[in-house]
GROMACS .gro file of C-alpha atoms in nm:
model
  397
    1UNK     CA    1   2.842   0.401  19.436
    2UNK     CA    2   3.192   0.469  19.332
    3UNK     CA    3   3.341   0.816  19.319
    4UNK     CA    4   3.648   0.981  19.184
    5UNK     CA    5   3.784   1.325  19.231
    6UNK     CA    6   3.712   1.530  18.918
    7UNK     CA    7   3.818   1.871  18.829
    8UNK     CA    8   3.828   1.978  18.151
    9UNK     CA    9   4.164   2.186  17.643
   10UNK     CA   10   4.360   2.154  17.248
   11UNK     CA   11   4.684   2.109  17.068
   12UNK     CA   12   4.788   1.908  16.766
   13UNK     CA   13   5.112   1.725  16.717
   14UNK     CA   14   5.126   1.777  16.343
   15UNK     CA   15   5.475   1.890  16.248
   16UNK     CA   16   5.733   1.637  16.140
   17UNK     CA   17   6.006   1.869  16.262
   18UNK     CA   18   6.091   1.858  16.635
   19UNK     CA   19   5.947   2.204  16.695
   20UNK     CA   20   5.825   2.158  17.049
   21UNK     CA   21   6.044   2.242  17.342
   22UNK     CA   22   6.033   2.051  17.666
   23UNK     CA   23   5.765   2.159  17.904
   24UNK     CA   24   5.807   2.243  18.269
   25UNK     CA   25   6.054   2.001  18.425
   26UNK     CA   26   6.007   2.040  18.798
   27UNK     CA   27   6.112   1.747  19.015
   28UNK     CA   28   5.787   1.573  19.091
   29UNK     CA   29   5.693   1.248  19.264
   30UNK     CA   30   5.586   0.959  19.043
   31UNK     CA   31   5.227   0.956  18.918
   32UNK     CA   32   4.954   0.825  19.144
   33UNK     CA   33   4.934   0.448  19.082
   34UNK     CA   34   4.608   0.303  18.954
   35UNK     CA   35   4.380   0.141  19.209
   36UNK     CA   36   4.445  -0.221  19.293
   37UNK     CA   37   4.075  -0.305  19.304
   38UNK     CA   38   3.979  -0.362  18.942
   39UNK     CA   39   3.678  -0.596  18.918
   40UNK     CA   40   3.417  -0.321  18.900
   41UNK     CA   41   3.424  -0.026  18.655
   42UNK     CA   42   3.500   0.322  18.784
   43UNK     CA   43   3.383   0.668  18.700
   44UNK     CA   44   3.412   1.021  18.828
   45UNK     CA   45   3.195   1.304  18.945
   46UNK     CA   46   3.228   1.657  18.813
   47UNK     CA   47   3.301   1.954  19.034
   48UNK     CA   48   3.232   2.190  18.743
   49UNK     CA   49   3.350   2.550  18.732
   50UNK     CA   50   3.427   2.756  19.036
   51UNK     CA   51   3.709   2.731  19.287
   52UNK     CA   52   3.981   2.490  19.183
   53UNK     CA   53   3.996   2.205  19.434
   54UNK     CA   54   4.326   2.107  19.589
   55UNK     CA   55   4.475   1.917  19.300
   56UNK     CA   56   4.746   1.768  19.518
   57UNK     CA   57   4.487   1.520  19.646
   58UNK     CA   58   4.506   1.176  19.488
   59UNK     CA   59   4.213   1.048  19.292
   60UNK     CA   60   3.968   0.840  19.495
   61UNK     CA   61   3.826   0.513  19.375
   62UNK     CA   62   3.579   0.274  19.533
   63UNK     CA   63   3.403  -0.038  19.431
   64UNK     CA   64   3.050  -0.006  19.302
   65UNK     CA   65   2.821   0.014  19.002
   66UNK     CA   66   2.929   0.248  18.719
   67UNK     CA   67   2.751   0.573  18.648
   68UNK     CA   68   2.534   0.581  18.340
   69UNK     CA   69   2.743   0.621  18.026
   70UNK     CA   70   3.081   0.572  18.195
   71UNK     CA   71   3.318   0.317  18.040
   72UNK     CA   72   3.482   0.049  18.255
   73UNK     CA   73   3.803   0.149  18.426
   74UNK     CA   74   4.118   0.056  18.233
   75UNK     CA   75   4.483   0.137  18.303
   76UNK     CA   76   4.662   0.421  18.123
   77UNK     CA   77   4.925   0.344  17.862
   78UNK     CA   78   5.294   0.332  17.954
   79UNK     CA   79   5.332   0.711  17.906
   80UNK     CA   80   5.036   0.804  18.124
   81UNK     CA   81   4.795   0.879  17.837
   82UNK     CA   82   4.426   0.811  17.889
   83UNK     CA   83   4.310   0.502  17.697
   84UNK     CA   84   3.973   0.550  17.528
   85UNK     CA   85   3.745   0.425  17.252
   86UNK     CA   86   3.538   0.635  17.011
   87UNK     CA   87   3.180   0.656  17.133
   88UNK     CA   88   3.268   0.626  17.502
   89UNK     CA   89   3.193   0.901  17.752
   90UNK     CA   90   3.415   1.123  17.965
   91UNK     CA   91   3.168   1.149  18.252
   92UNK     CA   92   2.807   1.107  18.138
   93UNK     CA   93   2.814   1.459  17.991
   94UNK     CA   94   3.079   1.426  17.718
   95UNK     CA   95   3.077   1.162  17.443
   96UNK     CA   96   3.400   1.107  17.246
   97UNK     CA   97   3.363   1.168  16.871
   98UNK     CA   98   3.723   1.161  16.747
   99UNK     CA   99   4.086   1.225  16.834
  100UNK     CA  100   4.203   1.569  16.723
  101UNK     CA  101   4.568   1.556  16.821
  102UNK     CA  102   4.837   1.455  17.066
  103UNK     CA  103   5.134   1.625  17.230
  104UNK     CA  104   5.376   1.597  17.520
  105UNK     CA  105   5.098   1.708  17.756
  106UNK     CA  106   4.845   1.442  17.650
  107UNK     CA  107   4.567   1.421  17.392
  108UNK     CA  108   4.290   1.639  17.250
  109UNK     CA  109   3.954   1.479  17.177
  110UNK     CA  110   3.653   1.608  16.988
  111UNK     CA  111   3.352   1.548  17.210
  112UNK     CA  112   2.979   1.615  17.216
  113UNK     CA  113   2.852   1.807  17.519
  114UNK     CA  114   2.516   1.641  17.586
  115UNK     CA  115   2.399   1.924  17.813
  116UNK     CA  116   2.465   2.217  17.581
  117UNK     CA  117   2.430   2.015  17.259
  118UNK     CA  118   2.756   2.149  17.115
  119UNK     CA  119   3.081   1.998  16.996
  120UNK     CA  120   3.381   2.085  17.213
  121UNK     CA  121   3.754   2.008  17.226
  122UNK     CA  122   3.878   1.841  17.544
  123UNK     CA  123   4.244   1.838  17.638
  124UNK     CA  124   4.316   1.526  17.846
  125UNK     CA  125   4.641   1.569  18.036
  126UNK     CA  126   4.868   1.274  18.113
  127UNK     CA  127   4.834   1.127  18.461
  128UNK     CA  128   5.180   1.246  18.565
  129UNK     CA  129   5.224   1.493  18.850
  130UNK     CA  130   5.421   1.761  18.664
  131UNK     CA  131   5.169   1.769  18.377
  132UNK     CA  132   4.876   1.774  18.619
  133UNK     CA  133   5.023   2.070  18.806
  134UNK     CA  134   5.107   2.254  18.483
  135UNK     CA  135   4.747   2.196  18.370
  136UNK     CA  136   4.612   2.353  18.689
  137UNK     CA  137   4.833   2.658  18.630
  138UNK     CA  138   4.700   2.674  18.272
  139UNK     CA  139   4.342   2.661  18.400
  140UNK     CA  140   4.414   2.954  18.630
  141UNK     CA  141   4.553   3.156  18.334
  142UNK     CA  142   4.256   3.061  18.113
  143UNK     CA  143   4.004   3.170  18.374
  144UNK     CA  144   4.191   3.498  18.423
  145UNK     CA  145   4.194   3.563  18.049
  146UNK     CA  146   3.824   3.477  18.020
  147UNK     CA  147   3.732   3.730  18.288
  148UNK     CA  148   3.895   4.013  18.092
  149UNK     CA  149   3.845   3.902  17.729
  150UNK     CA  150   3.506   4.065  17.674
  151UNK     CA  151   3.340   3.891  17.383
  152UNK     CA  152   3.599   3.613  17.386
  153UNK     CA  153   3.761   3.725  17.060
  154UNK     CA  154   4.131   3.702  17.150
  155UNK     CA  155   4.193   3.373  17.328
  156UNK     CA  156   4.032   3.030  17.319
  157UNK     CA  157   3.745   3.009  17.566
  158UNK     CA  158   3.748   2.755  17.845
  159UNK     CA  159   3.407   2.593  17.891
  160UNK     CA  160   3.472   2.368  18.187
  161UNK     CA  161   3.734   2.150  18.352
  162UNK     CA  162   3.735   1.833  18.559
  163UNK     CA  163   3.964   1.564  18.700
  164UNK     CA  164   3.864   1.228  18.554
  165UNK     CA  165   4.042   0.911  18.663
  166UNK     CA  166   4.354   1.105  18.758
  167UNK     CA  167   4.356   1.303  18.428
  168UNK     CA  168   4.301   1.678  18.429
  169UNK     CA  169   4.057   1.748  18.145
  170UNK     CA  170   4.000   2.099  18.009
  171UNK     CA  171   3.697   2.166  17.791
  172UNK     CA  172   3.732   2.430  17.519
  173UNK     CA  173   3.519   2.575  17.247
  174UNK     CA  174   3.598   2.390  16.926
  175UNK     CA  175   3.786   2.608  16.678
  176UNK     CA  176   3.920   2.555  16.328
  177UNK     CA  177   4.269   2.443  16.222
  178UNK     CA  178   4.588   2.613  16.332
  179UNK     CA  179   4.765   2.844  16.089
  180UNK     CA  180   5.042   2.587  16.064
  181UNK     CA  181   4.793   2.309  15.989
  182UNK     CA  182   4.636   2.527  15.719
  183UNK     CA  183   4.978   2.596  15.565
  184UNK     CA  184   5.073   2.228  15.573
  185UNK     CA  185   4.753   2.111  15.407
  186UNK     CA  186   4.800   2.388  15.149
  187UNK     CA  187   5.143   2.250  15.050
  188UNK     CA  188   5.310   2.531  15.249
  189UNK     CA  189   5.190   2.799  15.008
  190UNK     CA  190   5.188   3.145  15.161
  191UNK     CA  191   4.884   3.349  15.258
  192UNK     CA  192   4.798   3.665  15.059
  193UNK     CA  193   4.965   3.973  15.206
  194UNK     CA  194   4.633   4.141  15.290
  195UNK     CA  195   4.529   3.836  15.489
  196UNK     CA  196   4.864   3.831  15.669
  197UNK     CA  197   4.810   4.197  15.764
  198UNK     CA  198   4.474   4.105  15.918
  199UNK     CA  199   4.631   3.813  16.104
  200UNK     CA  200   4.905   4.049  16.227
  201UNK     CA  201   4.652   4.303  16.356
  202UNK     CA  202   4.462   4.040  16.555
  203UNK     CA  203   4.778   3.870  16.679
  204UNK     CA  204   4.930   4.194  16.805
  205UNK     CA  205   4.603   4.291  16.973
  206UNK     CA  206   4.589   3.954  17.147
  207UNK     CA  207   4.951   3.977  17.263
  208UNK     CA  208   4.897   4.334  17.385
  209UNK     CA  209   4.588   4.212  17.574
  210UNK     CA  210   4.796   3.949  17.753
  211UNK     CA  211   5.076   4.193  17.829
  212UNK     CA  212   4.828   4.438  17.980
  213UNK     CA  213   4.735   4.159  18.221
  214UNK     CA  214   5.107   4.118  18.300
  215UNK     CA  215   5.114   3.779  18.126
  216UNK     CA  216   5.378   3.656  17.878
  217UNK     CA  217   5.272   3.372  17.646
  218UNK     CA  218   5.633   3.254  17.574
  219UNK     CA  219   5.529   2.993  17.314
  220UNK     CA  220   5.376   3.182  17.022
  221UNK     CA  221   5.395   2.992  16.692
  222UNK     CA  222   5.161   2.907  16.403
  223UNK     CA  223   5.053   2.587  16.582
  224UNK     CA  224   4.919   2.796  16.870
  225UNK     CA  225   4.712   3.031  16.654
  226UNK     CA  226   4.380   2.881  16.548
  227UNK     CA  227   4.134   2.994  16.287
  228UNK     CA  228   3.790   3.033  16.441
  229UNK     CA  229   3.622   2.864  16.143
  230UNK     CA  230   3.722   2.557  15.944
  231UNK     CA  231   3.552   2.682  15.626
  232UNK     CA  232   3.769   2.766  15.326
  233UNK     CA  233   3.745   2.853  14.959
  234UNK     CA  234   3.957   2.737  14.664
  235UNK     CA  235   4.114   3.004  14.447
  236UNK     CA  236   4.361   2.997  14.156
  237UNK     CA  237   4.724   3.020  14.259
  238UNK     CA  238   4.884   3.226  13.981
  239UNK     CA  239   5.231   3.099  14.073
  240UNK     CA  240   5.127   2.751  13.960
  241UNK     CA  241   4.905   2.832  13.661
  242UNK     CA  242   5.162   2.687  13.422
  243UNK     CA  243   5.112   2.339  13.566
  244UNK     CA  244   4.876   2.080  13.429
  245UNK     CA  245   4.509   2.115  13.516
  246UNK     CA  246   4.512   1.748  13.615
  247UNK     CA  247   4.767   1.826  13.883
  248UNK     CA  248   4.524   2.054  14.064
  249UNK     CA  249   4.814   2.237  14.227
  250UNK     CA  250   4.726   2.566  14.061
  251UNK     CA  251   4.447   2.597  14.316
  252UNK     CA  252   4.505   2.680  14.678
  253UNK     CA  253   4.280   2.709  14.981
  254UNK     CA  254   4.208   3.031  15.167
  255UNK     CA  255   4.010   3.061  15.491
  256UNK     CA  256   3.663   3.211  15.454
  257UNK     CA  257   3.710   3.403  15.778
  258UNK     CA  258   4.030   3.570  15.898
  259UNK     CA  259   3.929   3.550  16.266
  260UNK     CA  260   4.196   3.384  16.483
  261UNK     CA  261   4.249   3.306  16.851
  262UNK     CA  262   4.548   3.216  17.066
  263UNK     CA  263   4.569   2.878  17.238
  264UNK     CA  264   4.808   2.680  17.462
  265UNK     CA  265   4.876   2.881  17.776
  266UNK     CA  266   5.062   2.601  17.952
  267UNK     CA  267   5.390   2.798  17.936
  268UNK     CA  268   5.243   3.139  18.015
  269UNK     CA  269   5.421   3.324  18.294
  270UNK     CA  270   5.355   3.642  18.486
  271UNK     CA  271   5.576   3.948  18.503
  272UNK     CA  272   5.716   3.874  18.849
  273UNK     CA  273   5.821   3.512  18.788
  274UNK     CA  274   6.171   3.385  18.711
  275UNK     CA  275   6.271   3.471  18.353
  276UNK     CA  276   6.609   3.301  18.330
  277UNK     CA  277   6.514   2.961  18.188
  278UNK     CA  278   6.474   2.864  17.821
  279UNK     CA  279   6.137   2.948  17.665
  280UNK     CA  280   5.974   2.937  17.320
  281UNK     CA  281   5.988   2.676  17.048
  282UNK     CA  282   6.326   2.692  16.874
  283UNK     CA  283   6.218   2.848  16.543
  284UNK     CA  284   6.053   3.141  16.724
  285UNK     CA  285   6.301   3.190  17.010
  286UNK     CA  286   6.437   3.540  17.070
  287UNK     CA  287   6.814   3.609  17.080
  288UNK     CA  288   6.807   3.722  17.444
  289UNK     CA  289   6.680   3.376  17.539
  290UNK     CA  290   6.964   3.202  17.352
  291UNK     CA  291   7.224   3.437  17.501
  292UNK     CA  292   7.094   3.389  17.855
  293UNK     CA  293   7.023   3.760  17.905
  294UNK     CA  294   6.687   3.702  18.069
  295UNK     CA  295   6.365   3.772  17.884
  296UNK     CA  296   6.040   3.959  17.920
  297UNK     CA  297   5.753   4.086  17.704
  298UNK     CA  298   5.971   4.143  17.392
  299UNK     CA  299   6.027   3.767  17.350
  300UNK     CA  300   5.661   3.740  17.246
  301UNK     CA  301   5.706   4.015  16.988
  302UNK     CA  302   6.010   3.844  16.837
  303UNK     CA  303   5.799   3.532  16.796
  304UNK     CA  304   5.525   3.736  16.628
  305UNK     CA  305   5.778   3.869  16.375
  306UNK     CA  306   5.900   3.517  16.292
  307UNK     CA  307   5.540   3.398  16.254
  308UNK     CA  308   5.447   3.677  16.012
  309UNK     CA  309   5.748   3.603  15.790
  310UNK     CA  310   5.645   3.237  15.784
  311UNK     CA  311   5.287   3.324  15.685
  312UNK     CA  312   5.421   3.540  15.400
  313UNK     CA  313   5.675   3.286  15.272
  314UNK     CA  314   5.521   2.952  15.365
  315UNK     CA  315   5.824   2.830  15.560
  316UNK     CA  316   5.986   2.902  15.895
  317UNK     CA  317   6.244   3.181  15.883
  318UNK     CA  318   6.498   3.018  16.116
  319UNK     CA  319   6.491   2.644  16.041
  320UNK     CA  320   6.755   2.528  16.284
  321UNK     CA  321   6.799   2.330  16.603
  322UNK     CA  322   7.141   2.456  16.711
  323UNK     CA  323   7.226   2.779  16.894
  324UNK     CA  324   7.531   2.895  16.696
  325UNK     CA  325   7.360   2.832  16.363
  326UNK     CA  326   7.050   3.011  16.494
  327UNK     CA  327   7.253   3.320  16.591
  328UNK     CA  328   7.430   3.313  16.253
  329UNK     CA  329   7.093   3.308  16.078
  330UNK     CA  330   6.980   3.606  16.283
  331UNK     CA  331   7.293   3.800  16.184
  332UNK     CA  332   7.242   3.709  15.818
  333UNK     CA  333   6.890   3.855  15.829
  334UNK     CA  334   6.939   4.152  16.065
  335UNK     CA  335   7.311   4.224  16.063
  336UNK     CA  336   7.562   4.188  16.349
  337UNK     CA  337   7.442   4.130  16.702
  338UNK     CA  338   7.477   4.445  16.917
  339UNK     CA  339   7.796   4.453  17.122
  340UNK     CA  340   7.606   4.525  17.443
  341UNK     CA  341   7.418   4.194  17.403
  342UNK     CA  342   7.737   3.998  17.331
  343UNK     CA  343   7.920   4.146  17.631
  344UNK     CA  344   7.633   4.058  17.864
  345UNK     CA  345   7.589   3.704  17.730
  346UNK     CA  346   7.560   3.420  17.977
  347UNK     CA  347   7.875   3.215  18.042
  348UNK     CA  348   7.722   2.920  17.857
  349UNK     CA  349   7.684   3.140  17.546
  350UNK     CA  350   8.044   3.270  17.546
  351UNK     CA  351   8.156   2.972  17.335
  352UNK     CA  352   7.960   3.109  17.040
  353UNK     CA  353   8.189   3.414  17.008
  354UNK     CA  354   8.553   3.472  16.913
  355UNK     CA  355   8.744   3.684  17.161
  356UNK     CA  356   8.408   3.764  17.315
  357UNK     CA  357   8.315   4.022  17.051
  358UNK     CA  358   8.234   3.843  16.723
  359UNK     CA  359   8.016   3.546  16.637
  360UNK     CA  360   8.228   3.236  16.568
  361UNK     CA  361   8.085   3.183  16.220
  362UNK     CA  362   8.143   3.018  15.977
  363UNK     CA  363   8.447   2.878  16.162
  364UNK     CA  364   8.223   2.720  16.423
  365UNK     CA  365   7.983   2.562  16.174
  366UNK     CA  366   7.928   2.191  16.231
  367UNK     CA  367   7.873   2.102  15.863
  368UNK     CA  368   7.851   2.239  15.510
  369UNK     CA  369   7.475   2.189  15.525
  370UNK     CA  370   7.466   2.422  15.823
  371UNK     CA  371   7.668   2.685  15.636
  372UNK     CA  372   7.440   2.659  15.332
  373UNK     CA  373   7.131   2.696  15.552
  374UNK     CA  374   7.268   3.031  15.672
  375UNK     CA  375   7.396   3.154  15.335
  376UNK     CA  376   7.061   3.104  15.160
  377UNK     CA  377   6.887   3.356  15.388
  378UNK     CA  378   6.839   3.711  15.262
  379UNK     CA  379   6.923   4.031  15.446
  380UNK     CA  380   6.612   4.214  15.562
  381UNK     CA  381   6.634   4.564  15.407
  382UNK     CA  382   6.601   4.877  15.619
  383UNK     CA  383   6.627   4.677  15.938
  384UNK     CA  384   6.890   4.592  16.198
  385UNK     CA  385   6.927   4.456  16.549
  386UNK     CA  386   6.978   4.808  16.684
  387UNK     CA  387   6.623   4.897  16.580
  388UNK     CA  388   6.487   4.631  16.815
  389UNK     CA  389   6.753   4.599  17.084
  390UNK     CA  390   6.870   4.941  17.194
  391UNK     CA  391   7.145   4.958  17.454
  392UNK     CA  392   6.986   4.959  17.802
  393UNK     CA  393   7.115   5.304  17.900
  394UNK     CA  394   7.003   5.455  17.570
  395UNK     CA  395   6.664   5.286  17.601
  396UNK     CA  396   6.620   5.436  17.946
  397UNK     CA  397   6.688   5.783  17.812
   0.00000   0.00000   0.00000
């Protein structure tokens, strides 16, 4: 009887814009090669929940008859993604129903749990060492969150995890679409302000919950906030009532339930870890990260602010992929960057400033399109950088 070391989570690759940042880039050895003995099919055996086994061990394969419901062994694709067919099983317990999404980490599949008779989402991580190790760190964070999230109302709940054919698989409760997915399918039409307020309340409570556990999410964005339910209603959109009834665009969808949960804890860090590297997806990245000042809990709150503006307007506030343009957009919305932040900027960020005291804009703009992208933004009334980034000595007092 053949065996394989086993040890079971979701994320959609839906945006056409390159919103995702690179994941952890530790120097890792190449992935464990597939077994050379191929004539017989292979399957794995679940460890289930409990202590995480030593995930540095290679997967173990041996010749023998397949377990009931297991598909024949087949090699991964060239990028280390698990190759599957709809209707096959991930271990005899989980039957694949559909593919929900794909990302740099791997794939997310909708599966039927034959033991609990429920539909779950399973994140299948690529069979590459750095992604396997990042997945094990994520599992540790998920289990820690689950122990403290009484009622499971703030963060997605991990159901199980296993290591199947050299792929870490994380089993989650199946939730509804992400807020970004809902916006996209709604033609990027904004949510009602009362609904945004409810989203904001839950989002801030969830972030505060993580911070109380000394955890920093570092990758908050609409893609990583999921509605609990997929149900929605269609209501008239008064902004489009002048259009033809045949168009159908004067209707928009609204979620039946405002309940949301956070997902994707693969980049979550603890308070005591190194905070000098680049974090957050570009559109939601805080200025202290760009300036190389080091970051902490406030970087999550900056992301929350950007998210709420996007939910109110239907589009990302800072639609850029370049640091100088990003800083110029921030100044257009919030006024000049505080001098104490500019003076403490990392050496790599000094090139963005003239004489070390003023942002090199628009002189440093790379194109007219870049200049127009900044000019079209509106100043946020009754708000400034000083309200959020007090000088360190003043903050201490």
